[in-house]
Coordinates of N, CA and C in Angstrom, one line a residue:
M1 N 0.1 27.1 -10.2 CA -0.3 25.7 -9.8 C -0.8 25.0 -11.0
T2 N -0.3 23.8 -11.3 CA -0.7 23.1 -12.4 C -2.0 22.4 -12.2
E3 N -2.7 22.0 -13.3 CA -3.9 21.2 -13.2 C -3.7 20.0 -12.4
R4 N -2.6 19.3 -12.6 CA -2.4 18.0 -11.8 C -2.3 18.3 -10.3
S5 N -1.6 19.4 -9.9 CA -1.5 19.7 -8.5 C -2.8 20.1 -7.8
R6 N -3.8 20.5 -8.6 CA -5.0 20.9 -8.0 C -6.0 19.8 -7.8
R7 N -5.7 18.7 -8.5 CA -6.6 17.5 -8.4 C -6.5 16.9 -7.0
P8 N -7.6 16.4 -6.5 CA -7.6 15.6 -5.3 C -6.7 14.4 -5.4
I9 N -6.4 13.8 -4.3 CA -5.5 12.6 -4.3 C -6.4 11.4 -3.9
A10 N -6.2 10.3 -4.6 CA -6.7 9.0 -4.3 C -5.5 8.1 -3.9
V11 N -5.5 7.6 -2.7 CA -4.3 6.9 -2.1 C -4.6 5.4 -2.1
F12 N -3.8 4.6 -2.7 CA -3.9 3.2 -2.8 C -2.8 2.4 -2.1
D13 N -3.1 1.5 -1.2 CA -2.2 0.5 -0.7 C -1.9 -0.4 -1.9
I14 N -0.8 -1.2 -1.8 CA -0.5 -2.2 -2.9 C -0.8 -3.6 -2.5
D15 N -0.1 -4.1 -1.4 CA -0.3 -5.5 -1.1 C -1.7 -5.9 -0.6
N16 N -2.3 -6.8 -1.3 CA -3.7 -7.3 -1.0 C -4.7 -6.2 -1.3
T17 N -4.4 -5.2 -1.9 CA -5.3 -4.2 -2.4 C -5.2 -4.2 -4.0
L18 N -4.0 -4.1 -4.5 CA -3.8 -4.2 -5.9 C -3.1 -5.5 -6.3
A19 N -2.2 -6.0 -5.4 CA -1.4 -7.1 -5.7 C -1.7 -8.3 -4.8
D20 N -1.9 -9.4 -5.3 CA -2.3 -10.6 -4.5 C -1.0 -11.3 -3.9
T21 N -0.9 -11.2 -2.6 CA 0.4 -11.7 -2.0 C 0.3 -13.2 -1.5
A22 N -0.9 -13.8 -1.8 CA -1.1 -15.2 -1.3 C 0.0 -16.1 -1.6
H23 N 0.6 -16.1 -2.8 CA 1.6 -17.0 -3.2 C 2.9 -16.9 -2.4
R24 N 3.1 -15.7 -1.8 CA 4.4 -15.5 -1.1 C 4.3 -15.5 0.4
Q25 N 3.1 -15.7 0.9 CA 2.9 -15.7 2.3 C 3.5 -16.9 3.0
R26 N 3.8 -17.9 2.2 CA 4.4 -19.1 2.8 C 5.8 -18.8 3.4
F27 N 6.4 -17.8 3.0 CA 7.7 -17.4 3.5 C 7.6 -16.8 4.9
L28 N 6.4 -16.4 5.3 CA 6.1 -15.8 6.6 C 5.6 -16.8 7.6
E29 N 5.2 -18.0 7.1 CA 4.5 -19.0 8.0 C 5.4 -19.9 8.8
R30 N 6.6 -19.9 8.5 CA 7.6 -20.7 9.3 C 8.6 -19.8 10.0
G31 N 9.2 -20.3 11.0 CA 10.2 -19.5 11.7 C 11.6 -19.9 11.4
P32 N 12.5 -19.1 11.3 CA 12.3 -17.6 11.2 C 11.6 -17.2 9.9
R33 N 10.9 -16.1 10.0 CA 10.3 -15.6 8.7 C 11.4 -15.2 7.7
D34 N 11.1 -15.5 6.5 CA 12.1 -15.2 5.4 C 11.6 -14.0 4.6
W35 N 12.0 -12.8 5.2 CA 11.5 -11.6 4.6 C 12.2 -11.3 3.3
D36 N 13.4 -11.7 3.1 CA 14.1 -11.5 1.8 C 13.3 -12.2 0.7
A37 N 13.0 -13.5 1.0 CA 12.3 -14.3 0.0 C 10.8 -13.7 -0.2
F38 N 10.2 -13.3 0.8 CA 8.9 -12.7 0.7 C 8.9 -11.5 -0.2
F39 N 9.8 -10.6 0.0 CA 9.8 -9.4 -0.9 C 10.4 -9.7 -2.3
A40 N 11.3 -10.7 -2.4 CA 11.9 -11.1 -3.7 C 10.8 -11.6 -4.6
A41 N 9.8 -12.2 -4.0 CA 8.7 -12.8 -4.8 C 7.6 -11.8 -5.2
A42 N 7.7 -10.6 -4.7 CA 6.6 -9.6 -5.0 C 6.5 -9.3 -6.5
P43 N 7.5 -9.3 -7.3 CA 7.3 -9.0 -8.8 C 6.4 -10.1 -9.4
H44 N 6.1 -11.2 -8.8 CA 5.3 -12.2 -9.4 C 3.9 -12.2 -8.8
D45 N 3.5 -11.2 -8.1 CA 2.2 -11.1 -7.5 C 1.2 -10.9 -8.7
P46 N 0.1 -11.7 -8.6 CA -1.0 -11.5 -9.6 C -1.7 -10.2 -9.3
P47 N -2.2 -9.5 -10.3 CA -3.0 -8.3 -10.0 C -4.4 -8.7 -9.5
I48 N -5.0 -7.8 -8.7 CA -6.3 -8.0 -8.2 C -7.2 -7.1 -9.0
A49 N -8.1 -7.7 -9.8 CA -8.9 -6.9 -10.7 C -9.7 -5.8 -10.1
E50 N -10.3 -6.1 -8.9 CA -11.2 -5.1 -8.3 C -10.3 -3.8 -7.9
G51 N -9.2 -4.0 -7.4 CA -8.3 -2.9 -7.0 C -7.8 -2.2 -8.2
I52 N -7.4 -2.9 -9.2 CA -6.8 -2.3 -10.4 C -7.9 -1.4 -11.0
A53 N -9.1 -1.9 -11.2 CA -10.2 -1.2 -11.8 C -10.5 0.1 -11.0
L54 N -10.5 0.0 -9.7 CA -10.8 1.2 -8.8 C -9.7 2.2 -9.0
A55 N -8.4 1.8 -9.1 CA -7.3 2.8 -9.3 C -7.4 3.5 -10.6
V56 N -7.7 2.7 -11.7 CA -7.9 3.3 -13.0 C -9.0 4.3 -13.0
A57 N -10.2 3.9 -12.4 CA -11.3 4.8 -12.4 C -11.0 6.0 -11.6
A58 N -10.3 5.9 -10.4 CA -10.0 7.1 -9.6 C -9.1 8.1 -10.3
A59 N -8.3 7.6 -11.2 CA -7.3 8.4 -12.0 C -8.1 9.4 -12.9
E60 N -9.3 9.1 -13.2 CA -10.1 10.0 -14.1 C -10.3 11.4 -13.4
E61 N -10.5 11.4 -12.0 CA -10.7 12.6 -11.3 C -9.6 13.0 -10.3
C62 N -8.8 12.0 -10.0 CA -7.8 12.3 -8.9 C -6.4 11.9 -9.4
E63 N -5.4 12.5 -8.7 CA -4.0 12.0 -8.9 C -3.9 10.8 -8.0
V64 N -3.4 9.7 -8.5 CA -3.3 8.5 -7.8 C -1.9 8.5 -7.1
V65 N -1.9 8.2 -5.8 CA -0.7 8.1 -5.0 C -0.7 6.7 -4.4
Y66 N 0.4 6.0 -4.3 CA 0.5 4.7 -3.7 C 1.2 4.8 -2.4
L67 N 0.7 4.2 -1.4 CA 1.2 4.2 0.0 C 1.3 2.8 0.5
T68 N 2.5 2.3 0.6 CA 2.7 0.9 0.9 C 3.6 0.7 2.1
G69 N 3.4 -0.4 2.8 CA 4.3 -0.7 3.9 C 5.6 -1.5 3.4
R70 N 5.7 -1.7 2.1 CA 6.9 -2.3 1.6 C 8.1 -1.4 1.9
P71 N 9.2 -2.1 2.1 CA 10.4 -1.2 2.4 C 11.0 -0.6 1.1
E72 N 11.6 0.5 1.4 CA 12.2 1.3 0.3 C 13.1 0.4 -0.7
R73 N 13.8 -0.6 -0.2 CA 14.6 -1.4 -1.0 C 13.8 -2.1 -2.1
C74 N 12.5 -2.2 -2.0 CA 11.7 -2.8 -3.0 C 11.1 -1.8 -4.1
R75 N 11.6 -0.6 -4.1 CA 11.1 0.4 -5.0 C 11.1 0.0 -6.4
R76 N 12.2 -0.4 -6.9 CA 12.3 -0.7 -8.4 C 11.3 -1.8 -8.8
D77 N 11.3 -2.9 -8.0 CA 10.4 -4.0 -8.3 C 8.9 -3.5 -8.2
T78 N 8.6 -2.6 -7.3 CA 7.3 -2.1 -7.1 C 6.9 -1.2 -8.3
L79 N 7.8 -0.3 -8.7 CA 7.5 0.6 -9.8 C 7.3 -0.3 -11.1
D80 N 8.1 -1.3 -11.3 CA 8.0 -2.1 -12.5 C 6.7 -2.9 -12.5
W81 N 6.3 -3.4 -11.3 CA 5.0 -4.1 -11.2 C 3.8 -3.2 -11.5
L82 N 3.8 -2.0 -10.9 CA 2.7 -1.1 -11.2 C 2.6 -0.8 -12.7
A83 N 3.7 -0.5 -13.3 CA 3.7 -0.2 -14.8 C 3.3 -1.4 -15.6
A84 N 3.7 -2.6 -15.2 CA 3.4 -3.8 -16.0 C 1.9 -4.2 -15.9
H85 N 1.3 -3.7 -14.9 CA -0.2 -4.0 -14.7 C -1.1 -2.9 -15.1
G86 N -0.5 -1.9 -15.8 CA -1.3 -0.8 -16.3 C -1.9 0.2 -15.3
L87 N -1.3 0.3 -14.1 CA -1.8 1.2 -13.1 C -1.4 2.6 -13.5
P88 N -2.2 3.6 -13.0 CA -1.8 5.0 -13.3 C -0.5 5.4 -12.7
E89 N 0.2 6.2 -13.4 CA 1.5 6.7 -12.8 C 1.1 7.5 -11.5
G90 N 2.0 7.5 -10.6 CA 1.8 8.2 -9.3 C 3.0 8.1 -8.4
R91 N 3.1 9.0 -7.5 CA 4.1 8.9 -6.5 C 3.9 7.7 -5.6
V92 N 5.0 7.1 -5.2 CA 5.0 5.9 -4.4 C 5.7 6.2 -3.1
H93 N 4.9 6.1 -2.0 CA 5.5 6.3 -0.6 C 5.7 4.9 0.0
M94 N 6.9 4.7 0.4 CA 7.3 3.4 1.0 C 7.9 3.6 2.4
R95 N 7.9 2.5 3.1 CA 8.5 2.5 4.4 C 10.0 2.6 4.3
R96 N 10.6 3.4 5.2 CA 12.1 3.4 5.3 C 12.5 2.0 5.6
N97 N 13.7 1.5 5.1 CA 14.1 0.2 5.3 C 14.2 -0.3 6.7
A98 N 14.5 0.6 7.7 CA 14.7 0.2 9.1 C 13.5 0.6 9.9
D99 N 12.4 1.1 9.3 CA 11.2 1.5 10.1 C 10.3 0.3 10.4
R100 N 10.2 0.0 11.7 CA 9.4 -1.1 12.1 C 8.1 -0.7 12.8
R101 N 7.7 0.5 12.7 CA 6.5 0.9 13.4 C 5.3 0.3 12.7
P102 N 4.2 0.1 13.4 CA 3.0 -0.5 12.8 C 2.5 0.3 11.6
A103 N 1.9 -0.3 10.6 CA 1.4 0.3 9.4 C 0.5 1.5 9.7
R104 N -0.4 1.3 10.8 CA -1.3 2.3 11.1 C -0.7 3.6 11.5
H105 N 0.6 3.5 12.0 CA 1.3 4.8 12.3 C 2.0 5.3 11.1
T106 N 2.7 4.5 10.4 CA 3.5 5.0 9.3 C 2.6 5.6 8.2
K107 N 1.5 4.9 7.9 CA 0.6 5.3 6.8 C -0.1 6.6 7.2
L108 N -0.6 6.7 8.5 CA -1.3 7.9 8.9 C -0.4 9.1 8.9
E109 N 0.8 8.9 9.2 CA 1.8 10.0 9.2 C 1.9 10.6 7.8
I110 N 2.0 9.7 6.8 CA 2.1 10.1 5.4 C 0.8 10.7 4.9
L111 N -0.3 10.1 5.2 CA -1.6 10.7 4.9 C -1.8 12.1 5.4
G112 N -1.3 12.3 6.6 CA -1.4 13.6 7.2 C -0.6 14.7 6.5
R113 N 0.6 14.3 6.1 CA 1.4 15.2 5.3 C 0.8 15.5 3.9
L114 N 0.3 14.4 3.3 CA -0.4 14.7 2.0 C -1.6 15.6 2.1
A115 N -2.4 15.4 3.2 CA -3.6 16.3 3.4 C -3.2 17.7 3.7
E116 N -2.0 18.0 4.2 CA -1.6 19.4 4.4 C -1.6 20.2 3.2
R117 N -1.3 19.5 2.0 CA -1.2 20.2 0.8 C -2.3 20.1 -0.2
R118 N -3.0 19.0 -0.1 CA -4.1 18.6 -1.0 C -5.2 17.9 -0.4
E119 N -6.3 17.9 -1.1 CA -7.5 17.1 -0.6 C -7.2 15.6 -0.9
V120 N -7.3 14.8 0.2 CA -7.2 13.4 0.0 C -8.6 12.9 -0.1
R121 N -9.0 12.5 -1.3 CA -10.4 12.1 -1.6 C -10.7 10.8 -1.0
V122 N -9.7 9.8 -1.0 CA -10.0 8.5 -0.5 C -8.7 7.7 -0.3
L123 N -8.8 6.8 0.7 CA -7.7 5.9 1.0 C -8.3 4.5 0.7
V124 N -7.6 3.7 -0.1 CA -8.1 2.3 -0.4 C -7.0 1.4 0.2
D125 N -7.4 0.6 1.2 CA -6.4 -0.3 1.9 C -7.1 -1.5 2.5
D126 N -6.3 -2.6 2.6 CA -6.9 -3.8 3.1 C -6.7 -4.0 4.6
D127 N -5.8 -3.2 5.2 CA -5.5 -3.4 6.6 C -6.5 -2.7 7.5
E128 N -7.3 -3.5 8.2 CA -8.4 -2.9 9.1 C -7.9 -1.9 10.0
M129 N -6.8 -2.1 10.7 CA -6.3 -1.1 11.6 C -5.9 0.2 11.0
V130 N -5.3 0.1 9.8 CA -5.0 1.4 9.0 C -6.3 2.1 8.6
C131 N -7.3 1.3 8.2 CA -8.6 1.9 7.7 C -9.3 2.6 8.9
A132 N -9.3 1.9 10.1 CA -10.0 2.5 11.2 C -9.3 3.7 11.7
A133 N -7.9 3.7 11.7 CA -7.2 4.9 12.1 C -7.4 6.1 11.2
A134 N -7.4 5.8 9.9 CA -7.7 6.8 8.9 C -9.1 7.4 9.0
E135 N -10.1 6.6 9.3 CA -11.4 7.1 9.5 C -11.5 8.0 10.7
R136 N -10.8 7.5 11.8 CA -10.8 8.4 13.0 C -10.2 9.7 12.8
A137 N -9.2 9.7 11.8 CA -8.5 11.0 11.5 C -9.3 11.8 10.5
G138 N -10.5 11.3 10.1 CA -11.3 12.1 9.2 C -11.2 11.8 7.7
F139 N -10.5 10.8 7.3 CA -10.3 10.4 5.9 C -11.4 9.5 5.5
T140 N -11.8 9.6 4.2 CA -12.8 8.7 3.6 C -12.0 7.4 3.2
V141 N -12.5 6.2 3.5 CA -11.8 5.0 3.4 C -12.7 4.0 2.6
V142 N -12.0 3.3 1.7 CA -12.6 2.1 1.0 C -11.8 0.9 1.5
R143 N -12.5 0.0 2.2 CA -11.8 -1.2 2.6 C -11.7 -2.2 1.5
A144 N -10.4 -2.6 1.2 CA -10.1 -3.5 0.1 C -10.3 -4.9 0.7
R145 N -11.5 -5.4 0.5 CA -11.9 -6.8 1.1 C -11.9 -7.8 0.0
W146 N -11.3 -7.6 -1.1 CA -11.3 -8.5 -2.2 C -10.3 -9.6 -2.2
A147 N -9.3 -9.5 -1.3 CA -8.3 -10.6 -1.2 C -8.5 -11.4 0.1
D148 N -8.1 -12.6 0.1 CA -8.2 -13.4 1.3 C -7.5 -12.8 2.4
R149 N -8.1 -12.8 3.6 CA -7.4 -12.3 4.8 C -6.3 -13.2 5.2
S150 N -5.2 -12.7 5.7 CA -4.1 -13.5 6.1 C -3.7 -13.1 7.5
A151 N -3.9 -13.9 8.5 CA -3.5 -13.6 9.9 C -2.0 -13.4 10.0
V152 N -1.2 -14.1 9.2 CA 0.3 -14.0 9.3 C 0.7 -12.6 8.8
L153 N 0.1 -12.2 7.7 CA 0.4 -10.9 7.1 C -0.1 -9.7 8.0
E154 N -1.3 -9.9 8.6 CA -1.7 -8.9 9.6 C -0.8 -8.7 10.7
Q155 N -0.3 -9.9 11.3 CA 0.6 -9.8 12.4 C 1.9 -9.1 12.0
A156 N 2.4 -9.4 10.7 CA 3.6 -8.8 10.2 C 3.4 -7.3 10.1
Q157 N 2.2 -6.8 9.7 CA 2.0 -5.4 9.5 C 2.0 -4.7 10.8
E158 N 1.3 -5.3 11.8 CA 1.1 -4.6 13.1 C 2.2 -4.9 14.1
G159 N 2.6 -6.2 14.2 CA 3.5 -6.6 15.2 C 5.0 -6.4 14.9
E160 N 5.3 -6.6 13.6 CA 6.7 -6.5 13.2 C 7.0 -5.3 12.3
G161 N 6.0 -4.6 11.8 CA 6.2 -3.4 11.0 C 7.0 -3.7 9.8
R162 N 6.6 -4.8 9.1 CA 7.4 -5.2 8.0 C 6.8 -5.0 6.6
T163 N 5.5 -4.8 6.5 CA 4.8 -4.6 5.3 C 3.6 -3.7 5.4

């Protein structure tokens, strides 16, 4: 077992935890929602200083893992964004392109699999339903409350299983 594989895991959400999505939420505010434009604008997300600092600090003791509701088709843009903003290297778990289950289900499923093999030290996420479900499952949670709340994004996460 390598030193890296023995370290606990710190799990970070991306949207509104590390990346500020406010500039692209306009694509979700009208009908029909323009998901292609919403995700195409993700490479231009400004970083959120509080989330970035927490991820960098967590990397001192933990392996950082990213757990996002973004669809798999956004992987290259997501990896490029993480690298461009100096975030620690780490595995990125993304939603399958056709998976429309609520984030609280998809993320808890992955957290459970991670916890089977390693200690999950913390989950950092902005989605209140994900945080509450993770706490009920016994995980330590930090609620990322540093970005403005978006009712349209919350509805997309829970009602449409899109992010």
